[in-house]
Short mmCIF file of C-alpha atoms in Angstrom, two decimals:
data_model
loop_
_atom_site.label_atom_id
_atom_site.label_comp_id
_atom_site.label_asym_id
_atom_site.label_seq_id
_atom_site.Cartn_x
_atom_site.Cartn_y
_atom_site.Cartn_z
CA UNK A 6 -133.45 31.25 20.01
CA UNK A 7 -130.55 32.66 22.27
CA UNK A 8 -129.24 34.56 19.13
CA UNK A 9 -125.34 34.99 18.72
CA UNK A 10 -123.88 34.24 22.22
CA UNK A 11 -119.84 35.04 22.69
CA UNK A 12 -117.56 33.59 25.78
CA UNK A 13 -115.97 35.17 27.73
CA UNK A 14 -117.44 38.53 28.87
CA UNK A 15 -114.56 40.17 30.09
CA UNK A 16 -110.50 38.78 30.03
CA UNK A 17 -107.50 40.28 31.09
CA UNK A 18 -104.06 38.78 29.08
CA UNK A 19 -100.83 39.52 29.38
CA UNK A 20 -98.73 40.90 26.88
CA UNK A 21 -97.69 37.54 24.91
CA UNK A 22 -100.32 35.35 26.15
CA UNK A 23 -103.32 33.55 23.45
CA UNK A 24 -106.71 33.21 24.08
CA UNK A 25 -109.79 31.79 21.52
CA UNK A 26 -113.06 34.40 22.31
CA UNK A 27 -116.11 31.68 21.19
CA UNK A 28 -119.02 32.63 19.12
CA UNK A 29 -122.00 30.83 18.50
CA UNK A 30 -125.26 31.48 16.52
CA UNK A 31 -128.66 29.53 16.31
CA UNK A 32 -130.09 31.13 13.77
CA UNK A 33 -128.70 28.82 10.87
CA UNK A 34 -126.94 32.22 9.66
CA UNK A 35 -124.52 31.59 6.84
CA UNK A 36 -122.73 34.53 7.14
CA UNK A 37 -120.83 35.32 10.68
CA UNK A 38 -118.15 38.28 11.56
CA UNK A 39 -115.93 39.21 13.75
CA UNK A 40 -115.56 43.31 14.83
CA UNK A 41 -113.50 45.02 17.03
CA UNK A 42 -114.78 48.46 18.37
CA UNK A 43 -111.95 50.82 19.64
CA UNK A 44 -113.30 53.78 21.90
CA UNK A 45 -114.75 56.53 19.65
CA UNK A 46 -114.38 54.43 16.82
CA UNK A 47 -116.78 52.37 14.74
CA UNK A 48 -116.89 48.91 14.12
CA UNK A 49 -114.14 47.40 12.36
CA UNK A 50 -113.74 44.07 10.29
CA UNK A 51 -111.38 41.26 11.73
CA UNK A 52 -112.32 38.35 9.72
CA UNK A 53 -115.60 36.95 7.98
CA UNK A 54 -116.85 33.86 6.90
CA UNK A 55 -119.96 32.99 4.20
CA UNK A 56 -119.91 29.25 5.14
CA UNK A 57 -118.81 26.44 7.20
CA UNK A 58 -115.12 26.00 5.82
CA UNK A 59 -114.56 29.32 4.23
CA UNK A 60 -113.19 32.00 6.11
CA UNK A 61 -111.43 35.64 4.87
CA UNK A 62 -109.92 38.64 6.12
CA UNK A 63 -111.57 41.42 7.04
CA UNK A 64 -110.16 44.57 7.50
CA UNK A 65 -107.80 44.63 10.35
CA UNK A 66 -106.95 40.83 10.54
CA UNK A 67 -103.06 41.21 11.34
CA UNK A 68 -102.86 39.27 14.99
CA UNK A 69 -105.87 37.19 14.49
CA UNK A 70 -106.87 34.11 13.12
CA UNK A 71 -110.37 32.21 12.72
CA UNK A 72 -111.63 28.33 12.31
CA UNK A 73 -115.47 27.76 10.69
CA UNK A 74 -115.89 24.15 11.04
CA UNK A 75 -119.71 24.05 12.19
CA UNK A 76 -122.16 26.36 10.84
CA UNK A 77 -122.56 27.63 14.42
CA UNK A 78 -119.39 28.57 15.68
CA UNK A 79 -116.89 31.13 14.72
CA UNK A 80 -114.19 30.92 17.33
CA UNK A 81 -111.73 33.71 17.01
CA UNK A 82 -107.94 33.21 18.42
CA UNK A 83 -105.21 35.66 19.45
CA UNK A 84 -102.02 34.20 19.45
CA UNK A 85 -99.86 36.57 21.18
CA UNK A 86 -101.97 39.43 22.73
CA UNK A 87 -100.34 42.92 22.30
CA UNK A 88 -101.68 46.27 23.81
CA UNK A 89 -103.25 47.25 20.74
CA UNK A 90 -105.37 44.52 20.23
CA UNK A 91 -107.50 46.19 24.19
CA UNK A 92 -110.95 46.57 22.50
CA UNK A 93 -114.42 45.23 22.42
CA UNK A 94 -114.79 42.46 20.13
CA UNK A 95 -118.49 41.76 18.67
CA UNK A 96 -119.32 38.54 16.23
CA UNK A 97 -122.50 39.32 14.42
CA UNK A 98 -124.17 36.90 11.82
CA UNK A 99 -126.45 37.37 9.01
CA UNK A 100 -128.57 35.23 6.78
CA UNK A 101 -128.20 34.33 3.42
CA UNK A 102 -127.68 38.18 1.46
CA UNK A 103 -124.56 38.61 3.95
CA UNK A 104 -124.10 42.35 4.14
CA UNK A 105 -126.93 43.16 2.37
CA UNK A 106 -128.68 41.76 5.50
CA UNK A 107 -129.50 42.74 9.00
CA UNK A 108 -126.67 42.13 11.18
CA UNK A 109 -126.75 40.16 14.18
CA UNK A 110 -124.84 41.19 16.79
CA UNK A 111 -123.28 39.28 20.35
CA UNK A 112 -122.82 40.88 23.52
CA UNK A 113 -119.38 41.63 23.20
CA UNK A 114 -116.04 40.41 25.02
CA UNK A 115 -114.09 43.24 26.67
CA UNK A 116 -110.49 42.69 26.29
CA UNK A 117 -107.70 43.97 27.92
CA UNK A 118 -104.22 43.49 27.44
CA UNK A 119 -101.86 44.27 29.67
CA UNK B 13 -109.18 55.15 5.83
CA UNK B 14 -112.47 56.11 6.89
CA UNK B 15 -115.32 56.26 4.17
CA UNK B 16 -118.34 56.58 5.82
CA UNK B 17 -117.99 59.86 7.77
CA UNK B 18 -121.03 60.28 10.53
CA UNK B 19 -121.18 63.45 12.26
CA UNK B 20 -121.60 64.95 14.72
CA UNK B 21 -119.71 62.50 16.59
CA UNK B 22 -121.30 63.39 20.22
CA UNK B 23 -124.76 65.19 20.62
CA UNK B 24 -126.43 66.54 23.84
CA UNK B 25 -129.95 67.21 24.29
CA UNK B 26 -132.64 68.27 26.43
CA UNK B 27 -135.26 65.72 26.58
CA UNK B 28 -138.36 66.89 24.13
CA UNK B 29 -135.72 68.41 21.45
CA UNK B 30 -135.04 66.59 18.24
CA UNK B 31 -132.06 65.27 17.11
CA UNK B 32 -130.43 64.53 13.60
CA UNK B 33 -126.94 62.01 13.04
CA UNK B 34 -125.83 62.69 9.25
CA UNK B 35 -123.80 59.68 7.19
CA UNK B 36 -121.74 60.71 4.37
CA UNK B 37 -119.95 58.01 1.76
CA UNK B 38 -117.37 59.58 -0.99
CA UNK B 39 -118.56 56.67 -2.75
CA UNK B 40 -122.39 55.19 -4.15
CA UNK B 41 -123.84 52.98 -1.81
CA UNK B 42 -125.86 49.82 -2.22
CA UNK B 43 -127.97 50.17 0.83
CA UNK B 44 -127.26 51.78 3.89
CA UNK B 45 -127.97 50.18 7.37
CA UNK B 46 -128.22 51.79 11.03
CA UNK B 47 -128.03 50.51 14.32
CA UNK B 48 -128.02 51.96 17.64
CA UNK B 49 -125.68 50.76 20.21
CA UNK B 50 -126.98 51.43 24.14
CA UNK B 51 -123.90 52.26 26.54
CA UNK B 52 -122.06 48.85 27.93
CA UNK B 53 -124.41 46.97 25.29
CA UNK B 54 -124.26 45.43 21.60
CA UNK B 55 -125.39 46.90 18.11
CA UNK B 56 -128.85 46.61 17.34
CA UNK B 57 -130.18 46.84 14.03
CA UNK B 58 -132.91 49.66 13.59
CA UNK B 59 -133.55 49.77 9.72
CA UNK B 60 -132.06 49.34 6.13
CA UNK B 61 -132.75 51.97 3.08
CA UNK B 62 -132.06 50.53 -0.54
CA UNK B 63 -133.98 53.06 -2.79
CA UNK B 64 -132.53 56.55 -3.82
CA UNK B 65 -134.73 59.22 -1.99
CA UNK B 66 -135.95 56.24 0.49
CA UNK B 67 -137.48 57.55 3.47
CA UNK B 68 -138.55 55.15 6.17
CA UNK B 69 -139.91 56.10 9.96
CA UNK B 70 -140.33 54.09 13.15
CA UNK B 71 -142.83 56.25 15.68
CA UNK B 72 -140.39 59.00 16.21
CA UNK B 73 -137.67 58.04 13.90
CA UNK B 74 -136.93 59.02 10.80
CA UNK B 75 -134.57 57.73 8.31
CA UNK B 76 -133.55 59.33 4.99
CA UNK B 77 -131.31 57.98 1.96
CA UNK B 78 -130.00 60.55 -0.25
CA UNK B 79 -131.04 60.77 -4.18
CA UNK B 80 -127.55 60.02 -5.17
CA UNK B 81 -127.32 57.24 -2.60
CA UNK B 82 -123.94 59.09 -1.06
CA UNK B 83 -125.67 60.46 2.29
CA UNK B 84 -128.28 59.14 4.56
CA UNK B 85 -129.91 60.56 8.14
CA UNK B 86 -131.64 59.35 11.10
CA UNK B 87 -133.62 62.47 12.55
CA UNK B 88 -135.36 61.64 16.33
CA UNK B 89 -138.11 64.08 17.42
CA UNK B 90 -138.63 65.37 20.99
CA UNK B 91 -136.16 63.38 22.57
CA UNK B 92 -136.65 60.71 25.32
CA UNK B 93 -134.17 59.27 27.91
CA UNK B 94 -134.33 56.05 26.44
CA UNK B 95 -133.06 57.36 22.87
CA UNK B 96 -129.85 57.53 24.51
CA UNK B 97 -126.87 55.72 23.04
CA UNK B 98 -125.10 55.76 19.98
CA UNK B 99 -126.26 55.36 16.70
CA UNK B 100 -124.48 54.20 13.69
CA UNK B 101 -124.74 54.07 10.01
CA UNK B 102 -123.53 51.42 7.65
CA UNK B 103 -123.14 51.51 4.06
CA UNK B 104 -122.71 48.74 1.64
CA UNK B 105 -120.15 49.55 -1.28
CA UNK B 106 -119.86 47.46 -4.07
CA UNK B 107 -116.03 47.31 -5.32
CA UNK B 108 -115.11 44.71 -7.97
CA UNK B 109 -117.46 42.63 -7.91
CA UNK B 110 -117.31 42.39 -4.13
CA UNK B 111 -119.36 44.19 -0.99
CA UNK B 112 -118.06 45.56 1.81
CA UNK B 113 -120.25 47.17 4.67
CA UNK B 114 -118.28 50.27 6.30
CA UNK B 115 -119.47 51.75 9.46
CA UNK B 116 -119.29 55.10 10.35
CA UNK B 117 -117.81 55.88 14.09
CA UNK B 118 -121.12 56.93 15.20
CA UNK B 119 -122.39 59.42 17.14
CA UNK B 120 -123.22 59.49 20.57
CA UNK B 121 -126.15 60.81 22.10
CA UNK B 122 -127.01 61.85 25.69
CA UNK B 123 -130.14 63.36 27.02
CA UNK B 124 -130.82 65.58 29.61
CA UNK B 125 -134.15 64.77 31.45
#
């Protein structure tokens, strides 16, 4: 199993510009997330989903929005990029138990908007 | 705002000296998870305590959850280079019939072989 895998690695937007960061898991995982990680800051909650079809916010969604039409993928979309949304974002799944399970986490895309 | 405080936030060590990250909730917590997080890389999971008083260890890891489920630790003895990173806690709140896992900011550890 390749795990959760996330496109791209790295981008560089402009202020105003949209991009989708892709996230796809293997595992059969009901439950995927989307984080963003600010320097010196934990791990906060963009968006969720418990199911093909069912998304909700999380708890810093404002910019953001998210599509679960396959189990697999969780693509998350920026429609216009602003400064404050520079950060690492992580999608993580989990198996049926959501939180109350381990969280798997992807690699990370490093965004920068300039 | 923040309710899973995690202190300290940075630690530095000399290699062969312990090390202890403290998680504290205002609120009761279901279970509380922690991960480590290696410099440039991803969270990984590490271990989950459910049970008031839990303790748990991996080889030199420890991991403690508090009787009244509020506080939780992670205590590493005699450092190694490869402990370094940062670690964080997690803590699942139940809140109306809902869960919510909050992560503390974490706290970063270096080590100085």
């Amino acid at each position: 199993n390749a795990g959760v895998t996330q496109t791209p690695k790295f981008r560089i937007l402009k202020i105003g510009q949209s991009m989708t960061l892709q996230c796809t898991q293997d595992m059969n995982h009901n439950y995927m997330y989307w984080y963003r990680q600010d320097p010196g800051m934990g791990l906060k909650l963009i968006y969720y989903s418990v199911g093909a079809g069912i998304t909700d916010k999380g708890e810093v969604p404002n910019g953001y929005n998210v599509s679960r039409s396959t189990t697999e993928d969780f693509p998350l979309r920026l429609e216009l990029a602003a400064p404050s949304q520079t950060s690492v974002y992580f999608c993580a799944s989990s198996p049926p138990g959501g939180r109350r399970e381990t969280q798997y986490f992807g690699p990370g895309t490093r965004l920068l908007v300039l | 705002g923040q309710q899973v405080m995690q202190i300290p936030q940075y630690q530095h060590v000399q290699e062969g000296e312990d090390f202890t990250t403290y998680c504290n909730s205002s609120t009761t917590l279901s279970n509380i998870q922690w991960y480590k997080q290696r410099p440039g890389g991803h969270p990984v999971f590490l271990i989950q305590l459910v049970k008031s008083g839990e303790v748990k260890k991996q080889k030199r890891l420890t991991f403690q959850f508090g009787e009244a489920k509020k506080n939780s630790s992670l205590h590493i003895t005699a450092t190694q280079t490869t402990d370094v990173g940062t670690y964080f806690c997690a803590g699942l709140r139940t809140q109306g019939g809902s869960e919510k896992l909050v992560f503390g900011k974490g706290t970063k550890l270096t080590v100085n072989p």
